Short mmCIF file of C-alpha atoms in Angstrom, two decimals:
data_model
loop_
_atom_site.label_atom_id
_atom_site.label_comp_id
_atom_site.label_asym_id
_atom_site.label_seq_id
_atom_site.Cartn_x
_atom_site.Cartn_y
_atom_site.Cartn_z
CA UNK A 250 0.00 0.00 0.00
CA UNK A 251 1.00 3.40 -0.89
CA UNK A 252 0.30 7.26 0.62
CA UNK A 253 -0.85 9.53 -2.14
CA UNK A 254 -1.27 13.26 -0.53
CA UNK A 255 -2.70 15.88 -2.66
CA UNK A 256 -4.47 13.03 -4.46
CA UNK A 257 -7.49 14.81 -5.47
CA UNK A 258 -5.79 17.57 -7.61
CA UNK A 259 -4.58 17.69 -11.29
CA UNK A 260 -1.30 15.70 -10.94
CA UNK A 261 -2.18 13.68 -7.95
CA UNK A 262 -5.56 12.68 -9.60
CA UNK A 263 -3.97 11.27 -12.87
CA UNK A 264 -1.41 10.00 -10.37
CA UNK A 265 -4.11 7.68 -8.60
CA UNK A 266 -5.88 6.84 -11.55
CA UNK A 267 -2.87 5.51 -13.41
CA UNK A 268 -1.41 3.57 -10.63
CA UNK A 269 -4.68 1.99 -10.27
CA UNK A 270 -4.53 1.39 -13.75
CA UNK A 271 -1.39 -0.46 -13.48
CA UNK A 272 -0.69 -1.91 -10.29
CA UNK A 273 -3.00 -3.84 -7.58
CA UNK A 274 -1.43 -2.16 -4.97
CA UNK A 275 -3.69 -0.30 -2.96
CA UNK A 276 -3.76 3.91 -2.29
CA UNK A 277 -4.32 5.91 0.53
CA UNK A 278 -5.49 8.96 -0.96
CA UNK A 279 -4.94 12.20 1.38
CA UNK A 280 -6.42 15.57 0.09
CA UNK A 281 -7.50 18.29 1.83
CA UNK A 282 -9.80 19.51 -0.69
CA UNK A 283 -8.74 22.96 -1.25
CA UNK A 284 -10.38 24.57 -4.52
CA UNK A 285 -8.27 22.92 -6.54
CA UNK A 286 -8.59 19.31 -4.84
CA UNK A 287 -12.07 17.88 -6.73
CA UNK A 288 -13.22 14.64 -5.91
CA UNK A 289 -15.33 14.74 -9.39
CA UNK A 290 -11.54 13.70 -10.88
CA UNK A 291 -11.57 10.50 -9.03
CA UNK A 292 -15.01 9.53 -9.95
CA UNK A 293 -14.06 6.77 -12.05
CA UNK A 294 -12.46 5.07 -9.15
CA UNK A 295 -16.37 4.77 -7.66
CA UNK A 296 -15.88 0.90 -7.74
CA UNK A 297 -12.62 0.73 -6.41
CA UNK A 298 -13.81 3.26 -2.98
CA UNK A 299 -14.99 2.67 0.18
CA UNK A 300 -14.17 -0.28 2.59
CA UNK A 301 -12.72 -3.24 1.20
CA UNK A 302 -11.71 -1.10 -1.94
CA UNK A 303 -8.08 -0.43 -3.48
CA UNK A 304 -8.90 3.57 -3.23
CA UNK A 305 -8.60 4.69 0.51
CA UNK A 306 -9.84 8.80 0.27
CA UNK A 307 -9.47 10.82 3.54
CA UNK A 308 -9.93 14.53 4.03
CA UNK A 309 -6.87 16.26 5.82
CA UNK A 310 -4.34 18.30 5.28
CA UNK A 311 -0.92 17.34 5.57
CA UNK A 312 0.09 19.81 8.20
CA UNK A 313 -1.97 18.16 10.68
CA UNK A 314 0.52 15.52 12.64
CA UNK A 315 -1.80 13.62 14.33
CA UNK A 316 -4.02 12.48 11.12
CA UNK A 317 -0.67 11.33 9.56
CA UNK A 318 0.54 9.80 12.53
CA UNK A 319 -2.98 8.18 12.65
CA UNK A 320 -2.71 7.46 8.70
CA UNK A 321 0.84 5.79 8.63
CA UNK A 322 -0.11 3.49 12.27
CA UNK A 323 -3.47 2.38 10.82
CA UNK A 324 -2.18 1.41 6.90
CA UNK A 325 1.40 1.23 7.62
CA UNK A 326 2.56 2.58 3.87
CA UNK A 327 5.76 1.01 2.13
CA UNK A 328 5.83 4.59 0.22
CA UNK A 329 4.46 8.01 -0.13
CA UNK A 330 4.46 10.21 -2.81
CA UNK A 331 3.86 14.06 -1.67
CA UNK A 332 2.06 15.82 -4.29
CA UNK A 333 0.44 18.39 -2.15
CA UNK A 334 0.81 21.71 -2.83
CA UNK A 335 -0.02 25.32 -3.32
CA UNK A 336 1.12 25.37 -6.79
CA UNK A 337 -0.47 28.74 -8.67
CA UNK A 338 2.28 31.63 -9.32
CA UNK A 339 -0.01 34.49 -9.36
CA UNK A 340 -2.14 33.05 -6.38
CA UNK A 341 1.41 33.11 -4.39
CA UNK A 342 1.97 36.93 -6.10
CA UNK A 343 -1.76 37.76 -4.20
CA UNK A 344 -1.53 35.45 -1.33
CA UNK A 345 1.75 33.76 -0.09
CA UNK A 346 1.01 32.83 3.40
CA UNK A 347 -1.19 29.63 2.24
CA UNK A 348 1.67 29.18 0.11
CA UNK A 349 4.21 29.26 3.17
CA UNK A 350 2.06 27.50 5.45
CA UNK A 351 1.38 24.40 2.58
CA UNK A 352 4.36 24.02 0.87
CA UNK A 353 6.82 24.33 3.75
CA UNK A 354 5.20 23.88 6.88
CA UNK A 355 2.96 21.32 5.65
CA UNK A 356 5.84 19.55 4.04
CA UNK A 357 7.87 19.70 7.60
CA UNK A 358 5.05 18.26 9.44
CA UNK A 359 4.42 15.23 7.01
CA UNK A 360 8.35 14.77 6.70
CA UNK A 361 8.46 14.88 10.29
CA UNK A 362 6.27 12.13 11.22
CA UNK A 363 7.59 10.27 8.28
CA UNK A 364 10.64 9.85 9.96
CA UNK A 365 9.22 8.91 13.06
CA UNK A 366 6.87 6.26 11.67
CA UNK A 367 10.05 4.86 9.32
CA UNK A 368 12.12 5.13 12.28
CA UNK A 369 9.85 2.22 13.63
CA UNK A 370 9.62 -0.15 11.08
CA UNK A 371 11.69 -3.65 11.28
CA UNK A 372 15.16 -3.14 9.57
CA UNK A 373 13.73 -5.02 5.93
CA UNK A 374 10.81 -2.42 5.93
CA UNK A 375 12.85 0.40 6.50
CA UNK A 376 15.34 -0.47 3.52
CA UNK A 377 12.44 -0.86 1.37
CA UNK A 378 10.89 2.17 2.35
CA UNK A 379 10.43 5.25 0.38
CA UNK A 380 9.45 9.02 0.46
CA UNK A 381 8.89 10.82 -3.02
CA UNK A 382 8.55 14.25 -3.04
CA UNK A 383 7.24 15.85 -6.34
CA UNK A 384 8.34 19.72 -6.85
CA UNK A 385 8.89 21.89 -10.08
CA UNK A 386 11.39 23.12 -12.45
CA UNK A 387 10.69 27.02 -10.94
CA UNK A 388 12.81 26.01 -8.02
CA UNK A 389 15.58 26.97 -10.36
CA UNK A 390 14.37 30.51 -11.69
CA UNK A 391 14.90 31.64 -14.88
CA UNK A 392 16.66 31.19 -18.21
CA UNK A 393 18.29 33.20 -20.93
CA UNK A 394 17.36 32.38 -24.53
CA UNK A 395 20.63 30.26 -24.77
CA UNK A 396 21.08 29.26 -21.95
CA UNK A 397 21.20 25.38 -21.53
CA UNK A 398 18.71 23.81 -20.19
CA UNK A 399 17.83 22.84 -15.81
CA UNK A 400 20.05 19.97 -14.70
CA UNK A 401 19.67 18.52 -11.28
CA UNK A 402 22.78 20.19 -10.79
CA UNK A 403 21.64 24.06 -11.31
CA UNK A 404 21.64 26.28 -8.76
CA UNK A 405 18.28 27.01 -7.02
CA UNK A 406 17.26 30.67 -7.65
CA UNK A 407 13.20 31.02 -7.31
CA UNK A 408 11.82 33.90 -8.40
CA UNK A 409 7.88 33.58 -6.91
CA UNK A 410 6.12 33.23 -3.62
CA UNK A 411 5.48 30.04 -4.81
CA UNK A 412 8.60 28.50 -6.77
CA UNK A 413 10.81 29.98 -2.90
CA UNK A 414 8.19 27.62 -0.86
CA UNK A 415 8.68 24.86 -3.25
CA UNK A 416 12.61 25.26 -3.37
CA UNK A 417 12.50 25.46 1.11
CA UNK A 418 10.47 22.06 0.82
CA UNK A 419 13.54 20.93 -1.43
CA UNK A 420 15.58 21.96 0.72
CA UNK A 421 13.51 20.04 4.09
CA UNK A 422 13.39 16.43 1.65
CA UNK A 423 17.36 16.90 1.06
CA UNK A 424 18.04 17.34 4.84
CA UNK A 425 16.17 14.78 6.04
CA UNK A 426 17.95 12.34 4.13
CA UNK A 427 21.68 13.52 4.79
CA UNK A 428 20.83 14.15 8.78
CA UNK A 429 18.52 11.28 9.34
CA UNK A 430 19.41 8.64 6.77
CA UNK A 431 15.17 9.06 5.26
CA UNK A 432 15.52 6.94 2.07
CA UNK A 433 13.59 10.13 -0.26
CA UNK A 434 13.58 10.98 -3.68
CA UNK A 435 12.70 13.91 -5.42
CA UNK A 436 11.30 14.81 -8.77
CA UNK A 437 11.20 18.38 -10.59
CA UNK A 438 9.04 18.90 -13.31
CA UNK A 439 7.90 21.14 -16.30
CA UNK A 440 4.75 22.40 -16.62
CA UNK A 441 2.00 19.48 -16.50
CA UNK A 442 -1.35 19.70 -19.14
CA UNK A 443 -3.72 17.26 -19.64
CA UNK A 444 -6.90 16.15 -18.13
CA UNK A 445 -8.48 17.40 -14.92
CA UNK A 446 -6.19 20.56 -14.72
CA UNK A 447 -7.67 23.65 -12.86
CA UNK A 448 -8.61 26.13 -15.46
CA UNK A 449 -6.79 28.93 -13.57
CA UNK A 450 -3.48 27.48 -16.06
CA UNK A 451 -3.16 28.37 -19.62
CA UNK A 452 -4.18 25.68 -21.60
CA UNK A 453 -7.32 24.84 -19.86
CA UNK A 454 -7.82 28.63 -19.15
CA UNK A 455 -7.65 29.27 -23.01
CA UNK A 456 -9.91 26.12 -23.80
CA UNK A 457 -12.67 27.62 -21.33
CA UNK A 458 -12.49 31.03 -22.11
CA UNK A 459 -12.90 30.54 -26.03
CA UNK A 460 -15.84 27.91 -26.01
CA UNK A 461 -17.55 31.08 -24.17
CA UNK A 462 -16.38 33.19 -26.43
CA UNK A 463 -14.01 35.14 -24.02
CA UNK A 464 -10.81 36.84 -24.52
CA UNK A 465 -7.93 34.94 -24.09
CA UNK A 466 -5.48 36.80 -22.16
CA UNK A 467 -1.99 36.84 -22.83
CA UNK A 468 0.84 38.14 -20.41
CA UNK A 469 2.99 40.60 -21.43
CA UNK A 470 4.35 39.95 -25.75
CA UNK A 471 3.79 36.21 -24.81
CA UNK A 472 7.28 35.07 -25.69
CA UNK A 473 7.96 33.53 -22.22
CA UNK A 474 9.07 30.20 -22.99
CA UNK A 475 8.05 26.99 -20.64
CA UNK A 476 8.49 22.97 -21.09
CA UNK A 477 5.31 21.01 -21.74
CA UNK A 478 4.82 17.73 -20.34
CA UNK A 479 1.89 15.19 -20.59
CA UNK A 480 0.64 14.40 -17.52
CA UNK A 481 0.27 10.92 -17.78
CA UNK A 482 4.08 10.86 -18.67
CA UNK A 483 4.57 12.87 -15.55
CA UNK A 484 2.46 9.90 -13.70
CA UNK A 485 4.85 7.00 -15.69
CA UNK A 486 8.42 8.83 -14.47
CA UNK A 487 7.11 9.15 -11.22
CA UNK A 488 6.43 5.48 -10.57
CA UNK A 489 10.02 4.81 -12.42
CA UNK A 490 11.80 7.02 -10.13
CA UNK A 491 10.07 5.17 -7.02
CA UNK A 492 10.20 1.83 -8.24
CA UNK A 493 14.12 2.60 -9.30
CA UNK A 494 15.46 5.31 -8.82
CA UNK A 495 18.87 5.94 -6.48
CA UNK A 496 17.73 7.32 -3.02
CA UNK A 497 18.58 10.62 -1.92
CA UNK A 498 18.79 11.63 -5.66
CA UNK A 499 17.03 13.82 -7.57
CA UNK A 500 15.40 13.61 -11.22
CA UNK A 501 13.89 16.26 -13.31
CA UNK A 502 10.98 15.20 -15.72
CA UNK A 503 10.72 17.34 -18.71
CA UNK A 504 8.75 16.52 -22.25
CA UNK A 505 11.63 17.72 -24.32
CA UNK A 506 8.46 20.44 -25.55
CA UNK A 507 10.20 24.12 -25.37
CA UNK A 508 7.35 26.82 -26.45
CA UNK A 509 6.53 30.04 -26.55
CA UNK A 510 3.39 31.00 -24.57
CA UNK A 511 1.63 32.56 -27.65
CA UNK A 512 2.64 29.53 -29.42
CA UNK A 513 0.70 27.20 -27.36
CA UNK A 514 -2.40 29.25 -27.54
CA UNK A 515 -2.31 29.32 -30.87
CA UNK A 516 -1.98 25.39 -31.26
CA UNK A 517 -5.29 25.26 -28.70
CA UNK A 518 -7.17 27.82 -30.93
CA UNK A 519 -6.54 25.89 -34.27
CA UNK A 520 -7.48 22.53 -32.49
CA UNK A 521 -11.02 24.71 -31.42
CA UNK A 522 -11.31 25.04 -35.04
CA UNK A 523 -11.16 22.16 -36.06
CA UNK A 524 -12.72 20.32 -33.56
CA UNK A 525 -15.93 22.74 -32.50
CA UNK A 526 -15.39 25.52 -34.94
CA UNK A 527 -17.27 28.90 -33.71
CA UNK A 528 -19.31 31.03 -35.90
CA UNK A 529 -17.98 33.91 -34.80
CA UNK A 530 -14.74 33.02 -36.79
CA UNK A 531 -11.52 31.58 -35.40
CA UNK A 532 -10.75 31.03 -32.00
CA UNK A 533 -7.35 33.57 -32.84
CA UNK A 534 -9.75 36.48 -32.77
CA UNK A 535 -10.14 36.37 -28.80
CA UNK A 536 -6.47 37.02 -27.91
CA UNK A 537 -5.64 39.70 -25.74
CA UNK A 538 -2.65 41.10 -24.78
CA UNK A 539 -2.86 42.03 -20.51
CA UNK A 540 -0.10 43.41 -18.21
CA UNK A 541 2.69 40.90 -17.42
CA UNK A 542 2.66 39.50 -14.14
CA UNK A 543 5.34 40.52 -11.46
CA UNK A 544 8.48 39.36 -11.92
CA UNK A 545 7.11 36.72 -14.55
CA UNK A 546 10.13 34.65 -15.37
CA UNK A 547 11.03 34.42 -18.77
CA UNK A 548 12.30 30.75 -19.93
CA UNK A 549 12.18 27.07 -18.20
CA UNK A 550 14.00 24.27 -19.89
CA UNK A 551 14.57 20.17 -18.59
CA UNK A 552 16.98 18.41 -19.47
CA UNK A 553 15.79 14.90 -18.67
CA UNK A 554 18.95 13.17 -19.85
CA UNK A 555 19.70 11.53 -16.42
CA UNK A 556 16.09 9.96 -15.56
CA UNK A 557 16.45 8.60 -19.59
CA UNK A 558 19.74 7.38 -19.02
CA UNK A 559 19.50 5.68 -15.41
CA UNK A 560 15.68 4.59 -15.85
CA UNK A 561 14.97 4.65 -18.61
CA UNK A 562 11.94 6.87 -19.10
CA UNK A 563 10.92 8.96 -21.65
CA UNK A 564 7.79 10.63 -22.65
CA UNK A 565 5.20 8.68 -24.26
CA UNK A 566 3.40 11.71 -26.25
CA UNK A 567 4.68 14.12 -28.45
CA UNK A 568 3.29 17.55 -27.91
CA UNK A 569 0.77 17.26 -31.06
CA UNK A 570 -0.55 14.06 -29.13
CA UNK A 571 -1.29 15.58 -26.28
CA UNK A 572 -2.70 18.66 -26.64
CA UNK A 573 -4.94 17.12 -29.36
CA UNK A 574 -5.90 14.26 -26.36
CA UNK A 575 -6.50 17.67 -24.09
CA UNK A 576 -8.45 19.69 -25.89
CA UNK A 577 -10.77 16.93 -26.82
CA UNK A 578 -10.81 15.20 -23.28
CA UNK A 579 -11.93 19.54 -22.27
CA UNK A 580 -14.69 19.41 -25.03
CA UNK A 581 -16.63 16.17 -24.31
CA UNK A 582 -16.01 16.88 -20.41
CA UNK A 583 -17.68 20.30 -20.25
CA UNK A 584 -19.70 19.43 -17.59
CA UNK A 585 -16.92 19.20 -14.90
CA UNK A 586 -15.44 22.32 -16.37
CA UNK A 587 -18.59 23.90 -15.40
CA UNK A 588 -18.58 22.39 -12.24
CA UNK A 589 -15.33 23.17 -11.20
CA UNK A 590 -15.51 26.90 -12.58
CA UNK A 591 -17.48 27.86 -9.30
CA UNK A 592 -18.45 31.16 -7.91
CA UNK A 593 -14.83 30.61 -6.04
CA UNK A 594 -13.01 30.47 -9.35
CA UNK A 595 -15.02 33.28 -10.95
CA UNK A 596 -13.96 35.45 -7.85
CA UNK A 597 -10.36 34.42 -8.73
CA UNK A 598 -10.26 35.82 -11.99
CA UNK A 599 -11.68 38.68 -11.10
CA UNK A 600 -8.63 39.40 -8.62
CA UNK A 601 -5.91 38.71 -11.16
CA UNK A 602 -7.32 40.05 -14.75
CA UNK A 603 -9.86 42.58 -13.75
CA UNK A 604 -6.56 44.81 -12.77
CA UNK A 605 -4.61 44.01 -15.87
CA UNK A 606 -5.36 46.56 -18.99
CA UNK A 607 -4.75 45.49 -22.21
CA UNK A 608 -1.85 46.16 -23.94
#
């Protein structure tokens, strides 16, 4: 059996569902159900739920030591995988403290009685034991356009509320192996897409906004330049690095994908055309230029070399695959787009583009 936390959100969600897919082995699945935790992502697990089920869901947050003391003494876990997170860059830029209090505090807490809980276990238990602890490429700030691409060897330099939270939690994982002997492992990724993603990020964000025939806003000349990654590839690496990979190390998980902002609303607006084409003409008419965000950073870049070279992943999909399997998975699942585009997430938007002009 396995600890999931943050189980009910984008990544964590497509986490659960694929190991499901794949394994017998059972989940514990801890979420605390912040807006962006959605129990409408696991509803295809219905059969699997409930007593006597693989899919173990329980409400709590993973600052709170007694429910994971109480979690890890009841199912005893030979793993967990830490997903949860505040994970939104311009949520941090309005709001860090949830940030602060999630993504570090949180993390201490749950590492914390991780250790005591492993500290425990009978000596063959312990060696088999694992914590994985999935962060993001932001942790190591920005690039120039030639610069070469995020090794796990670059410097950390985060930029955001959020990316400087993720980075301390880093930081909290690496420590608690080198002090304590924890047997973790760490992941850092590029940005995630693909089904079940909040539509506060870009893709989903442009997919909603057009089918309603709302501008699509674009920060600043939209040249900044991140690495796309399918989210069930995310999902694959992840079990890779925990079935295989060396403890205490870390892997980045990238889709070899570099583009341009602009150029990956444009790909989503010629798939709208093709796929549900508007009357109004193409979906390219609804882009908007808006204010850049605050210290927006300009270029990511993985290089995934060493979890390709020492495990043997790579990404499944090509970026054509997936954002055609995304923006047709958006488009027959309208309904829990609706659903999840609640008065909460209306207020949202309201707080981050009603200030920014056009350009």
């Amino acid at each position: 059996m396995i600890l999931v936390t943050g189980g009910a959100g984008f990544i964590g969600a497509n986490f659960v569902i694929d190991w499901l897919a794949e394994s017998s082995e059972p989940v514990i699945n801890l979420d605390k159900l912040t807006y962006a935790g959605n129990l409408e992502n696991l509803a295809s697990l219905q059969g699997e739920s409930g007593k006597g089920g693989r899919h173990i869901f329980v409400q709590g947050d993973i600052g709170d030591r007694a429910l994971i003391a109480r979690l890890l003494a009841e199912y005893k876990p030979r793993a967990i995988v830490n997903f949860a997170a505040e994970s939104h860059v311009d949520r941090s830029i309005h709001g860090p403290e949830d940030f602060i209090q999630t993504n570090i505090v949180g993390t201490f807490h749950l590492i914390d009685e991780t250790r005591a809980y492993w500290n425990a276990l009978p000596e063959a238990e312990k060696d088999a034991f694992r914590f994985l602890h999935v962060s993001t490429d932001e942790v190591y700030g920005s690039l120039g356009k030639a610069d070469p691409a995020f090794t796990e060897e670059t410097p950390f330099a985060p930029n955001s509320p959020y990316s400087a939270s993720k980075a301390s939690s880093d930081h909290l994982v690496r420590a608690y192996h080198h002090t304590y002997g924890l047997p973790v492992l760490t992941t850092n990724c590029s940005n995630n897409y693909g089904p079940y993603q909040f539509p506060e990020k870009l893709i989903p964000l442009m997919i909603l906004n057009a089918t309603r025939g709302k501008p699509l806003p674009i920060y600043g000349d939209g040249m900044n330049v991140r690495d796309w990654l399918y989210v069930s590839d995310h999902c694959a690496a992840i079990r890779a690095v925990l079935q295989r990979g060396r403890v205490g190390e870390t892997y980045n998980i990238g889709g070899w994908n570099e583009m341009p902002n602009l150029d990956i609303v444009h790909r989503v607006c010629g798939l709208l055309d093709e796929f549900q084409p508007s009357a109004e003409g193409p979906a390219t008419r609804l882009i908007t230029y808006v204010k850049d965000r605050p210290g927006h950073d300009r270029r990511y870049a993985i290089d995934a070399t060493k979890i390709h070279r020492e495990l043997g992943w790579k990404p499944a999909e090509t970026f054509d695959t997936g954002i055609r399997k995304t923006v047709q998975w958006y488009l027959d699942n309208m309904g829990w787009v609706e659903n999840v585009a609640s008065g909460e997430y209306r207020k949202w938007l309201d707080t981050n583009y009603a200030t920014r002009s056009e350009q």
